Structures are given as structure tokens and as C-alpha cells.
Coordinates of C-alpha atoms and ligand atoms in Angstrom, one line a residue:
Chain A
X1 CA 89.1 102.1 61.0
X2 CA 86.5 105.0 61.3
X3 CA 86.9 107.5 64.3
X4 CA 83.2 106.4 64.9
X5 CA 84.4 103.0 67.0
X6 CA 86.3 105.6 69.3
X7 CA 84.6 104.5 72.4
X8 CA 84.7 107.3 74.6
X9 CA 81.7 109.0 75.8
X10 CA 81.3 112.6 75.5
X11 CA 81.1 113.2 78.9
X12 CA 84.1 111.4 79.8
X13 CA 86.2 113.9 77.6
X14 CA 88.4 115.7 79.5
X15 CA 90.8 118.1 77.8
X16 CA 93.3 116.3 75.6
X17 CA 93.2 113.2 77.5
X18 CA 89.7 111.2 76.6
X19 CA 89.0 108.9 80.1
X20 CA 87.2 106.0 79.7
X21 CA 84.0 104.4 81.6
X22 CA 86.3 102.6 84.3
X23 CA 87.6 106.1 85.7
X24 CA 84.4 107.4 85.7
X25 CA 82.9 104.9 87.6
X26 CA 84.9 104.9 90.3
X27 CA 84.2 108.8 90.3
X28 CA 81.0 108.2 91.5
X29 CA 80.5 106.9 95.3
X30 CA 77.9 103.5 95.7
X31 CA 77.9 100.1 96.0
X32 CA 79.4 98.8 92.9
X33 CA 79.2 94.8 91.3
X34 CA 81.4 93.9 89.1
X35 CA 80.2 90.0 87.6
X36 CA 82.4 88.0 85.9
X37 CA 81.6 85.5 82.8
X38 CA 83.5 83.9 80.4
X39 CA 83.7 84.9 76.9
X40 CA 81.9 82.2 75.3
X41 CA 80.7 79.9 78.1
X42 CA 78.1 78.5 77.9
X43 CA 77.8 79.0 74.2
X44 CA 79.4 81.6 71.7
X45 CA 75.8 83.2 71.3
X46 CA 75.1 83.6 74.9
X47 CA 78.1 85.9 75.4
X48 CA 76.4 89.4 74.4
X49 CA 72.9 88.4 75.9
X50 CA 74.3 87.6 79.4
X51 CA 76.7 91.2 79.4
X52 CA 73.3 92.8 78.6
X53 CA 71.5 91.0 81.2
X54 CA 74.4 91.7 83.7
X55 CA 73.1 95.4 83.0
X56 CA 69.5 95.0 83.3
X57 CA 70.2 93.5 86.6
X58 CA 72.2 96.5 88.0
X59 CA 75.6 95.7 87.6
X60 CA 78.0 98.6 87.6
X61 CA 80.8 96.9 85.3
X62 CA 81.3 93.9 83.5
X63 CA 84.5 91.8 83.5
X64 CA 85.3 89.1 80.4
X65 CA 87.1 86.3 81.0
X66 CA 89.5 85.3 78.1
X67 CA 89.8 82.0 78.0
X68 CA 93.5 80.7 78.0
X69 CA 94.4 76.6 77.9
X70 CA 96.5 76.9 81.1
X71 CA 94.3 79.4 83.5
X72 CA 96.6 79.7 86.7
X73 CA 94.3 81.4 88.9
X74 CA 91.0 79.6 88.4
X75 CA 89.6 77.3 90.4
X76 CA 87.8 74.6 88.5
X77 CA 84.2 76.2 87.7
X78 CA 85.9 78.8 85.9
X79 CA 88.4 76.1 84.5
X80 CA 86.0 74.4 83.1
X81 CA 84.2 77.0 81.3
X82 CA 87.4 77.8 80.1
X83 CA 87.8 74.8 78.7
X84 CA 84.3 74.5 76.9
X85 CA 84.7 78.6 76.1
X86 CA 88.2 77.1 74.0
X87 CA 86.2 74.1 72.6
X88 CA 83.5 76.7 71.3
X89 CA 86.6 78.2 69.2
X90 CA 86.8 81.8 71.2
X91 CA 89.6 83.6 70.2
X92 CA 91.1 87.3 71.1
X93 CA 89.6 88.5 67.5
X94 CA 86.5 86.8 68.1
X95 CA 85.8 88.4 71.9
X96 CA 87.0 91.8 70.2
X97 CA 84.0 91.7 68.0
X98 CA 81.5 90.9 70.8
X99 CA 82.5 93.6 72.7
X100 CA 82.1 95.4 69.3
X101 CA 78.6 94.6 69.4
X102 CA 77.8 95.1 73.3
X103 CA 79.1 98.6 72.6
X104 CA 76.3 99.1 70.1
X105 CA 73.7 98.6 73.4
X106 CA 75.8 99.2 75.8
X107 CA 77.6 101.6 78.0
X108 CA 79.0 99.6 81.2
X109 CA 82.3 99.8 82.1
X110 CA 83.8 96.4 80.9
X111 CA 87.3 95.2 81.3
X112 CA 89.1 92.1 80.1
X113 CA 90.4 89.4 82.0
X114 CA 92.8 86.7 80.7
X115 CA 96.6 85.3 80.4
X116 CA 99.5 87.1 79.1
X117 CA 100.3 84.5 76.5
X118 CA 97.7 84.6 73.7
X119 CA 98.1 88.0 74.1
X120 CA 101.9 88.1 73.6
X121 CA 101.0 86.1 69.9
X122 CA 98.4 88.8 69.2
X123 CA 101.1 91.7 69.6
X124 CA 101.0 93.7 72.7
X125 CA 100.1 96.4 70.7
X126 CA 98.3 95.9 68.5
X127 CA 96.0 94.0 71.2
X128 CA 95.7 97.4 73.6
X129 CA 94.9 99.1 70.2
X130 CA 92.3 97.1 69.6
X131 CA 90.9 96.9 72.6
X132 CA 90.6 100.6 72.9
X133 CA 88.7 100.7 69.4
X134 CA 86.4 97.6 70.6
X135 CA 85.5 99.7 73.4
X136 CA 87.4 97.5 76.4
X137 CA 88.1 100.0 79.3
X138 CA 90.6 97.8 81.2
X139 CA 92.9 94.5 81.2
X140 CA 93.0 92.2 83.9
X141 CA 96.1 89.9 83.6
X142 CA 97.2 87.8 86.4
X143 CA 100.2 85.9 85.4
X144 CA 102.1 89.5 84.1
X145 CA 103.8 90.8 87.4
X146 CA 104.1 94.6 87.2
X147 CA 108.2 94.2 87.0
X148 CA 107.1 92.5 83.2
X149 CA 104.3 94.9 82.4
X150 CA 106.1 97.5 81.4
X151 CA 105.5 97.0 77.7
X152 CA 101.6 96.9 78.4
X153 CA 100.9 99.7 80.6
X154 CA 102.7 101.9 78.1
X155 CA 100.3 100.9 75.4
X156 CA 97.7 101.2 78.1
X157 CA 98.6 104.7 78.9
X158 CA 98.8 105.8 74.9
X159 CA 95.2 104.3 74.4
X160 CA 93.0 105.0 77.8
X161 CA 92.9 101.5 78.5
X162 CA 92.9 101.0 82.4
X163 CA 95.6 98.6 82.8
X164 CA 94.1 96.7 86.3
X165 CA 96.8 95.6 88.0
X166 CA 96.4 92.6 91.4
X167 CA 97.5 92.4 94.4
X168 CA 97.1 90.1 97.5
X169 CA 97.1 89.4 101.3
X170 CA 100.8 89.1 101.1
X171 CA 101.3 92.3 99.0
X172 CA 103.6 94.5 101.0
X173 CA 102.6 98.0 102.3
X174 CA 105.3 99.7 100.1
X175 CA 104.4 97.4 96.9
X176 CA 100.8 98.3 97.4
X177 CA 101.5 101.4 96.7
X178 CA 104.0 100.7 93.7
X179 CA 101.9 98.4 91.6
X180 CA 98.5 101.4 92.2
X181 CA 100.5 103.9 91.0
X182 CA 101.7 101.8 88.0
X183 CA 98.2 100.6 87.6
X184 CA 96.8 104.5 87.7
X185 CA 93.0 103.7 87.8
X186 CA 92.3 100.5 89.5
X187 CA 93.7 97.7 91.1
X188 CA 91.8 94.3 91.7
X189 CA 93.0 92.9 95.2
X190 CA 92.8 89.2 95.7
X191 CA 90.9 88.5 98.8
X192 CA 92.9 85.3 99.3
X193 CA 96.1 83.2 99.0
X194 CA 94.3 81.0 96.2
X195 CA 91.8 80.4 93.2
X196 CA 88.9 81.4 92.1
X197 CA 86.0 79.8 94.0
X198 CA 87.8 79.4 96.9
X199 CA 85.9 80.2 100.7
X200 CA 86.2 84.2 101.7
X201 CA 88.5 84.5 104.8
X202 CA 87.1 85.4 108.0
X203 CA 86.0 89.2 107.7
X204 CA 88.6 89.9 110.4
X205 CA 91.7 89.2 108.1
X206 CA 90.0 90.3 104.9
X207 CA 89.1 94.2 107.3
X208 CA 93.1 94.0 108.4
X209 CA 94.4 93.2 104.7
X210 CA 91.8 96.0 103.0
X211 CA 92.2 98.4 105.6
X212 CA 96.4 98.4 104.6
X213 CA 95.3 98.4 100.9
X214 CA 93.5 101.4 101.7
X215 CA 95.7 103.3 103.4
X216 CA 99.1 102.5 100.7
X217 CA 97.0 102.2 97.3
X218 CA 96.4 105.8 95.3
X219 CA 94.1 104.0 93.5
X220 CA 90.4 102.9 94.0
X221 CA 90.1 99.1 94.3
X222 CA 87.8 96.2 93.7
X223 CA 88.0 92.7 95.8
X224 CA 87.0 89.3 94.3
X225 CA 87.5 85.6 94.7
X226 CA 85.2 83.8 97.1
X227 CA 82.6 86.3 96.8
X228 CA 79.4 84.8 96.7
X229 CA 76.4 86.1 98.3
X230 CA 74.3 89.7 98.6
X231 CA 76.1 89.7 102.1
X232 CA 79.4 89.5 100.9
X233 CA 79.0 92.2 98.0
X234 CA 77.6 94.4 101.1
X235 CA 80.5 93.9 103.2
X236 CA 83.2 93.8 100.7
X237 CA 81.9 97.5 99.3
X238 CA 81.9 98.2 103.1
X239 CA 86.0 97.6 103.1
X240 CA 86.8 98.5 99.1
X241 CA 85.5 100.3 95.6
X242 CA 83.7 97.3 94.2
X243 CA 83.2 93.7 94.5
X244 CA 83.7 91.0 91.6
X245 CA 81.7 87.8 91.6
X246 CA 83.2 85.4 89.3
X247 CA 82.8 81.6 89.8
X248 CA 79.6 81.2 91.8
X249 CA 77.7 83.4 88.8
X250 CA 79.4 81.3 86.2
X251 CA 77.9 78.1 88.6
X252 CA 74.7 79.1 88.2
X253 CA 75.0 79.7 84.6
X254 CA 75.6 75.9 84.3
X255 CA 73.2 74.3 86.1
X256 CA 69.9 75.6 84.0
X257 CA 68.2 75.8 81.0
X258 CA 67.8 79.8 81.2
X259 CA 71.5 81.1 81.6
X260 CA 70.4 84.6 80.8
X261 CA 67.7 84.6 83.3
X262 CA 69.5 82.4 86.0
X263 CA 72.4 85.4 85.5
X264 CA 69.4 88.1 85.2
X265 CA 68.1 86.7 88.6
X266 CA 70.9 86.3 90.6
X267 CA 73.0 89.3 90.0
X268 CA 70.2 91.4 90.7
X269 CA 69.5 89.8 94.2
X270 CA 73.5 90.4 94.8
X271 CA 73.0 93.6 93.8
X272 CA 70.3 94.1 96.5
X273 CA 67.8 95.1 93.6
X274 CA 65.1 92.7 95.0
X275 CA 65.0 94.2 98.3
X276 CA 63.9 97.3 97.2
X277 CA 60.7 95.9 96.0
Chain B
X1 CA 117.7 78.7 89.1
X2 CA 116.3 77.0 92.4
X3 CA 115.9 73.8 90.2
X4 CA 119.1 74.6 88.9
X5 CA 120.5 74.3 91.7
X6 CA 119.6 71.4 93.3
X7 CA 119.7 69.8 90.5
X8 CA 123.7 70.8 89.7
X9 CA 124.4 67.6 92.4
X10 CA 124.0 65.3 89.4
X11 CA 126.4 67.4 87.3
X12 CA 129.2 68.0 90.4
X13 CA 128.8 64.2 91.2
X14 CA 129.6 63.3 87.7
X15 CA 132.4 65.4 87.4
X16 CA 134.0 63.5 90.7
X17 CA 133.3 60.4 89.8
X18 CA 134.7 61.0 86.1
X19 CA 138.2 62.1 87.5
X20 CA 138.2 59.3 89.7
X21 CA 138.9 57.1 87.0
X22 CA 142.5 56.8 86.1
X23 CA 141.6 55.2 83.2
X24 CA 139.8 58.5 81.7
X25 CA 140.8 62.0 80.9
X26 CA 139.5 64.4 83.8
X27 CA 136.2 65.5 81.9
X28 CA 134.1 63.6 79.6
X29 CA 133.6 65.4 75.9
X30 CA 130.0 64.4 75.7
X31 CA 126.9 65.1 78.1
X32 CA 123.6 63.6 76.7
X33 CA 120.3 64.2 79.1
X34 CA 116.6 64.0 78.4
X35 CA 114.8 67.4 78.5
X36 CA 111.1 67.1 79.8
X37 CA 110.8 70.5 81.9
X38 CA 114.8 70.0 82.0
X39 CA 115.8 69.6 85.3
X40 CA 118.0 66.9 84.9
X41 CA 119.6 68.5 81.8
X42 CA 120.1 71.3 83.3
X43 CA 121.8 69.0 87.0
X44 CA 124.2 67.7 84.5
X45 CA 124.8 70.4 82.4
X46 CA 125.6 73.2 84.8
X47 CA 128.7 71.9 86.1
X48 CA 130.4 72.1 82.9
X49 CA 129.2 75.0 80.8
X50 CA 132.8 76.3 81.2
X51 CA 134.3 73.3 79.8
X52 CA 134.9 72.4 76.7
X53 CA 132.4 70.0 76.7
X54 CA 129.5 68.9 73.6
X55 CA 126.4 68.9 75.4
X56 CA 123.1 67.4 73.6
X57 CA 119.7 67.7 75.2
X58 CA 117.3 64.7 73.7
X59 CA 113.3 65.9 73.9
X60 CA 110.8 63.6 73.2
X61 CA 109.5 63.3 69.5
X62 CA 106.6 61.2 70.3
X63 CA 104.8 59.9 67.4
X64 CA 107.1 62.4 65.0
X65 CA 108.0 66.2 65.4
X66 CA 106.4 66.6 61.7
X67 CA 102.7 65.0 63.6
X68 CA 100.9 67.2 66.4
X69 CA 101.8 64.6 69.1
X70 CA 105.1 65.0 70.7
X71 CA 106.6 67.3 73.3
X72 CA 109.4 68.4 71.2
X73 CA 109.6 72.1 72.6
X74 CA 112.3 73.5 72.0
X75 CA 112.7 71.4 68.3
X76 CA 109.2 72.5 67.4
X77 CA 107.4 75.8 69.8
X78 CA 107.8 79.7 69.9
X79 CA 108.5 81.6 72.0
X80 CA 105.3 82.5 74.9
X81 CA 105.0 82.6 78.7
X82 CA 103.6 79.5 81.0
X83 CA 103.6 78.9 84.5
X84 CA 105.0 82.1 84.9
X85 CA 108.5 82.2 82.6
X86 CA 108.6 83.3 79.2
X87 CA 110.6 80.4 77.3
X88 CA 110.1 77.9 74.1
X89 CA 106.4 77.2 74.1
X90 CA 104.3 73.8 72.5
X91 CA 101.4 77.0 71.2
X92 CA 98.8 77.1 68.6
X93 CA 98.3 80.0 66.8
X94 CA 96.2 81.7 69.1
X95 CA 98.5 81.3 71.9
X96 CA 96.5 78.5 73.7
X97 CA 98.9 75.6 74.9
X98 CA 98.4 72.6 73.0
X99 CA 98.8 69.1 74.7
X100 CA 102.0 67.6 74.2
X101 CA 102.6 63.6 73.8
X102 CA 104.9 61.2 74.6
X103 CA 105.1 57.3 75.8
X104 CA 107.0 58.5 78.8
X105 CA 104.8 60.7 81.1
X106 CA 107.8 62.7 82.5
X107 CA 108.3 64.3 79.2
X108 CA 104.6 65.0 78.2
X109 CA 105.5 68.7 79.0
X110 CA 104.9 71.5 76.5
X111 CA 106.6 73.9 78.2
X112 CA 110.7 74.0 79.1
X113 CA 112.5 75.4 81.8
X114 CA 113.7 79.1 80.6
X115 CA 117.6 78.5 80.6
X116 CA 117.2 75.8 77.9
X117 CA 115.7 78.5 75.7
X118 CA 118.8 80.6 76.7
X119 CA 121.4 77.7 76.2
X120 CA 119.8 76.6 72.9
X121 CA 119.5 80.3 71.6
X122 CA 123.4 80.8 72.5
X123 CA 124.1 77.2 70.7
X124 CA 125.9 76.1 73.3
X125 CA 124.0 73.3 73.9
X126 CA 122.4 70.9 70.9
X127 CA 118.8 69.9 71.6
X128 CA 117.6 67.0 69.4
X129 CA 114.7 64.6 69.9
X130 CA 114.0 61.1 69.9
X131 CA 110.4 59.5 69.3
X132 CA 108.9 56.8 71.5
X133 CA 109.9 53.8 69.4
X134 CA 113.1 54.7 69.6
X135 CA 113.1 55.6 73.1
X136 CA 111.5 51.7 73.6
X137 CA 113.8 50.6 72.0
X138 CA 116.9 52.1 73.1
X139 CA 115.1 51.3 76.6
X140 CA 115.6 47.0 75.9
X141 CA 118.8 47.4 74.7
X142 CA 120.3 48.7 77.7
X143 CA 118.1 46.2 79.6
X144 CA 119.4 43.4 77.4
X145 CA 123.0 44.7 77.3
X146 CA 123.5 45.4 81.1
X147 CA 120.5 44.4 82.7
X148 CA 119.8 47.8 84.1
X149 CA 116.7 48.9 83.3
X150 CA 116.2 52.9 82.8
X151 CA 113.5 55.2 82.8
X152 CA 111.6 56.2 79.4
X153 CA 112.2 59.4 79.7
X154 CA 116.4 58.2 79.9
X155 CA 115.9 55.9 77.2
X156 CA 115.4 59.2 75.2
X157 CA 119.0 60.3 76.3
X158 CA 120.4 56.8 75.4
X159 CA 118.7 56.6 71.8
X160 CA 121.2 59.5 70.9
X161 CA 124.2 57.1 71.4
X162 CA 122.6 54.8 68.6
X163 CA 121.8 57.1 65.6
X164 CA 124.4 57.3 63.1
X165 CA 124.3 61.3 62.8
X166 CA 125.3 61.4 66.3
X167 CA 128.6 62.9 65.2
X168 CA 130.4 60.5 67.8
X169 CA 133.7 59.2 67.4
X170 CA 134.9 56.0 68.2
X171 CA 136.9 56.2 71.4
X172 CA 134.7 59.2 72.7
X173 CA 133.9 59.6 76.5
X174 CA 130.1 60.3 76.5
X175 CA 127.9 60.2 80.0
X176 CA 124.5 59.8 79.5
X177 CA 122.2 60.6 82.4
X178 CA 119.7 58.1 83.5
X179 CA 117.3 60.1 85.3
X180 CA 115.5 57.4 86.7
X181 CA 114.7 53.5 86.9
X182 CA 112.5 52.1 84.5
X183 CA 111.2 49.4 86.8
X184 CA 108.0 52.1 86.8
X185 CA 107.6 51.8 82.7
X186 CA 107.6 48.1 82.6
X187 CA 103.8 47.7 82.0
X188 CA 103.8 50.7 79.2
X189 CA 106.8 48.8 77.8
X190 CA 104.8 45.9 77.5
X191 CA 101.8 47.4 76.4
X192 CA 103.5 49.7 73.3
X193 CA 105.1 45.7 72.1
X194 CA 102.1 44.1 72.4
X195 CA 103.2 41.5 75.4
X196 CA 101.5 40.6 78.2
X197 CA 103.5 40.2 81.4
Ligands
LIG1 C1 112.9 59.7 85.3 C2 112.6 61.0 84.7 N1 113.5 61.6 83.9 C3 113.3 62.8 83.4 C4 112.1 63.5 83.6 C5 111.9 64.7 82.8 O1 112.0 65.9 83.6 P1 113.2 66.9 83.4 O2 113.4 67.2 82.0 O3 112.7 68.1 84.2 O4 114.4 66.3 84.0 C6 111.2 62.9 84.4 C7 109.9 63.6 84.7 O5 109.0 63.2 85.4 C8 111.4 61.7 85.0 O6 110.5 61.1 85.8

């Protein structure tokens, strides 16, 4: 593989150990969006289209959901894109290439999102490898608890991938702190006791439960699940790092005959980019 | 383990019962169970891992573990992670979990709880598998035999006693654990002969 793929920007070199985009971002103070999409929902040829669109509109990192058969944490909109995402024959391989490609046009931070299991048949290690020379910045994986990551995060670590570890409202104080420092860059907190989709909590509960991830995580962090509106990405950047909006964008998406626009559109209003003129 | 554990009742009450019986030895030398996710294997089997007991875990073949539909999981997967335990996994190659199939809807599971993968790796436990015609009819003979009618998912367990590879011996002292009634499998009983009831 040529050392041209390396995806590192030249600014992001530091000494012997290049960063990558996701460190770098949250080096920088701001609002920041994070949208999620599937990887190959609606259609395979859509996926590169709506990451660049996600850009356009003023999104400060992109997140890739890898469809897996048995998706634990999704609530059924993201289920269901799953589903036709796996129909549409998306593999690992085949997402690696289109991040390839987005790499070509593009230099958001992306990370990617999905189950520990097709990822166990690709090889851990190969995977992270991979990953690094597709130009992924992070992994999201909610069904590998941190006790089993071991494995990952050490490939992680070797290849400047940020390995984007979760927590939740019932995450302990002391653990909060233990799964940031494994995680190093980022960890994604879980507004809720649920799936994606779900309602927020009340912003009471969601200040109190922030407010202690704050305080015991070393790390920057990003909120999502339930997050819907331009209101919520306010607030939730009020409490934490970032805010992720997964199932509502990937709603949209379905209902019209312009998913790129309808994605264009409506991350760009949560982003606040319409107020401005 | 919590499954495990509530489940061991079947296993400790069979043990009680067996030595009850004057007319037995103190342990049986066979356990036969159906494995779906494996909890009632596991129930029986716990209580006599130490012994010197042949244990046999029957999964459902379906249409045939050499066709795509059965849930023959730890005959026919790999290793990968579901639900949250890393054990014998129905998988394509991609690592996507494919849909399993059996007549009985308690078995239609492509995953298996994690000890199995540990008692079948260790050999101390045989897992075999029985398809659904053999599971239907396995499920009339008792029916016809005794009158008790179990469920599809123990018909699986029972088929075991009637192949002639079983490696059984005359005079052997074999419980087979019917995990439930069949009363509920009447109608797909019906339906897979062609009768209308
Ligand atoms: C009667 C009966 N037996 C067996 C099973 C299979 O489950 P397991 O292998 O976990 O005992 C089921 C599952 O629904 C069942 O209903």
C-alpha cells in the first residue's frame, strides 16, 4: 500500500506521534455536530454524496454506521436502515473504500460506528489497520465493554485511530474516569438508559449526569441519542464537546425523494447555519 | 451463570428423584437435553458435570445441517460475539448473523449460551442434532406410546433415543428432559402432516 493513503494532515503532525482529525477537533473550542448515517442507507451510491453534504452543511465530524444483523442499541429507524444498508450488500471492505473516496474530497473528522462481531471475522487487526489507511479517525463500538477492548485499543493506539469508548447515566464516577482514560481522545456518553431514537430526558437529569462526566472524564466528550432539534444541539454543546444526531437525520432521509438535500437542509438548520442569514 | 443457576433446579431435582428409586443405581449414565439458547441443557447438566455421566445436547437440524436452514450452532457456526457473550455463532462470512430455522420456535436461535461452547470445546459434553422430521416424529411416538405429549423443542432430545448410532446399550439408564408440553405445537404438528384438526 503506498504511504500516500497515510491520512494524516500535515498540520496534525506532531513529533513522532502523527494525531489524527478527531484530536484536533476537539482542540478547537465551538459548537460542534456530529450527524450520523448509515453506510449504505438509503442506497450504496448515496453514501459519499450525503458525508459530503453533511459538510457543506457545517458539520464538524461525521459518524458511519456499520451495519450489523443484530444492532443492540438501535432503535428501529436506525434498525431498519440497517437492515436495507445489509440488503444493499454493505460490507467492512466495501465502507473502507467509501471512506477511501470521501478522503479524496474530504477532510472531516469521521469515525466509525458498528458491532464487535463482523469486526472480530475481519481480524482486529487488520481492521484498525485498515481503517487508519482508509482514513477513519475513530471506532465507535457499543457491544465491546472496555474490560474486552483490550485487544482494540492496542491496535488503536499503534495506528492513531481514536478508539471512542461509551458511557451512560448509570456509569459510575470512578469508571468515568477509567473507560476516558482507556479511551484517550473521546468518549461518546449515552444521554439515556435506552436506544437510539428514544425521547431526551428532562435537561435537569441530562445537566446532573454531564456535569459528573465532566468533572471524572480526562477526555473531551460528545452526547447523542434522542437528540433531535437545533435546540437540543445548543443545549447539549452547552453541557458537553459535541452533539451526535443519529436517528431523526436518518428519518428524514427516508421520507423524500432528495436525501442529499433533505440531509443538506436539515443538518444545516441544527447546525444554526440558517439563522445567520 | 444466572441462567445457570436457576436452571440447575431441573438437574438437582433429577438427581433426587433418580436415587429415589430403589430400583436404579443412584445416578443415571445418560443425560440427553435439547439446546436452543441452552438453558435447559445447561439445568440438567450442571448437577452432574462431576459424575461420571455421558451427557448429549440435541440442537435442531431443521431442514438439514448440510442446507442454510437450521439452528445447528454449535454442529455448524464459529466462533463471534452476540447479545453480548462471545460463543458458537450461526455467521456468514461477513460476520452478519444469519437467521436460523427450525419447526419448533424455541430452538430457532443462532446463537448458544457461552458454557456450551466451553463444555463442547472440553468434549465433555456431545452436541448432536436432530432435524424437524425427526423431531415430529419422535414427538407422536411418545404421544402414541404414553400419551404424554412433549414440546418440539423436547422431541429433539427424544429423537436421540431412536437413532441407531446413539451408542446406547440395552439396559442403559438415560433421562431425557422434556422441557416443556407440547399441547402448544399441536397445530404446527398438524400443519408439517398435512391434517386438519
Ligand atoms: C419447551 C422449550 N424447550 C426448550 C427451549 C429451548 O431453549 P433452551 O435451549 O434455552 O432450553 C424452549 C425455548 O423457548 C422451549 O420453549
Amino acid at each position: 500500500m503506498s504511504t500516500e493513503q497515510t491520512p494524516v494532515k500535515k498540520k496534525d503532525v506532531t513529533g513522532t506521534s502523527p494525531g489524527n482529525r478527531i484530536q484536533a477537533l476537539f482542540r478547537t473550542p465551538g459548537e460542534k455536530l456530529i450527524p450520523f448515517i448509515t453506510a449504505g442507507y438509503p442506497t450504496k451510491e448515496l453514501t459519499v454524496e450525503l458525508v459530503l453534504a453533511a459538510e457543506r452543511a457545517g458539520a464538524d465530524m461525521i459518524e458511519l454506521g456499520m451495519p450489523f444483523s443484530d444492532p443492540l442499541a438501535e432503535g428501529p429507524v436506525i434498525q431498519a436502515s440497517s437492515q436495507i444498508a445489509l440488503e444493499n450488500g454493505v460490507t467492512l471492505k466495501w465502507i473502507l473504500d467509501q471512506v477511501r473516496i470521501i478522503r479524496r474530497r474530504c477532510e472531516m473528522p469521521l469515525a466509525l460506528m458498528g458491532y464487535i462481531n463482523p469486526i472480530l471475522q475481519y481480524g482486529v487487526e487488520t481492521f484498525v489497520k485498515d481503517c487508519r489507511s482508509a482514513g477513519v479517525d475513530g471506532l465507535i463500538i457499543p457491544d465491546l465493554p472496555p474490560e474486552e477492548a483490550e485487544p482494540l485499543i492496542g491496535q488503536c493506539r499503534k495506528n492513531s485511530v481514536s478508539p471512542i469508548l461509551l458511557v451512560a447515566p448509570n456509569t459510575s464516577d470512578e469508571r468515568i474516569h477509567t473507560v476516558s482514560g482507556l479511551a484517550g481522545d473521546l468518549i461518546y456518553c449515552v444521554s439515556i438508559l435506552g436506544i437510539t431514537g428514544s425521547d431526551l430526558t428532562s435537561v435537569n437529569t441530562l445537566e446532573n449526569y454531564l456535569e459528573r462526566v465532566r468533572k471524572h472524564s480526562v477526555t473531551p466528550f460528545v452526547v447523542g441519542f434522542g437528540i433531535k432539534t437545533r435546540e437540543d444541539v445548543r443545549n447539549i454543546n452547552r453541557m458537553a464537546d459535541g452533539a451526535v444526531v443519529g436517528s431523526e437525520l436518518i428519518r428524514r432521509i427516508t421520507k423524500t425523494d432528495d436525501p442529499v438535500e433533505a440531509a443538506e437542509t436539515y443538518i444545516r438548520r441544527l447546525k444554526g447555519g440558517d439563522e445567520k442569514t | 451463570m444466572i441462567v445457570r443457576e436457576f436452571q440447575s433446579v431441573i438437574g438437582r431435582e433429577a438427581r433426587l428423584q433418580f436415587a429415589e428409586r430403589p430400583e436404579t443405581p443412584e445416578i443415571p449414565d445418560t443425560l440427553v437435553a435439547c439446546v436452543g439458547g441452552g438453558s435447559n441443557a445447561i439445568g440438567l447438566f450442571y448437577a452432574f458435570l462431576q459424575d461420571e455421566v455421558r451427557m448429549v445436547g440435541v440442537e435442531a437440524a431443521g431442514l438439514g445441517t448440510d442446507t442454510d436452514q437450521h439452528a445447528a450452532t454449535l454442529t455448524k457456526g464459529r466462533l463471534g460475539v452476540l447479545h453480548g457473550s462471545a460463543s458458537y455463532l450461526l455467521q456468514n462470512d461477513d460476520g452478519q448473523v444469519t437467521l436460523p430455522h427450525s419447526v419448533s420456535a424455541g430452538l430457532d436461535y443462532p446463537g448458544v449460551g457461552p458454557e456450551h461452547s466451553y463444555l463442547k470445546e472440553s468434549g465433555r459434553v456431545e452436541y448432536v442434532s436432530a432435524t424437524d422430521e425427526e423431531a415430529i416424529s419422535a414427538f407422536c411416538w411418545l404421544s402414541e406410546q404414553e400419551g404424554i405429549l412433549p414440546a418440539l423443542e423436547s422431541a429433539h432430545a427424544l429423537s436421540f433415543l431412536r437413532r441407531s448410532d446413539n451408542g446406547l446399550r440395552p439396559g442403559s439408564h438415560v433421562v431425557v428432559c422434556l422441557s416443556g408440553r407440547g399441547d402448544k405445537d399441536v397445530n404446527t404438528v398438524a400443519d408439517y402432516l398435512g391434517k386438519e384438526l
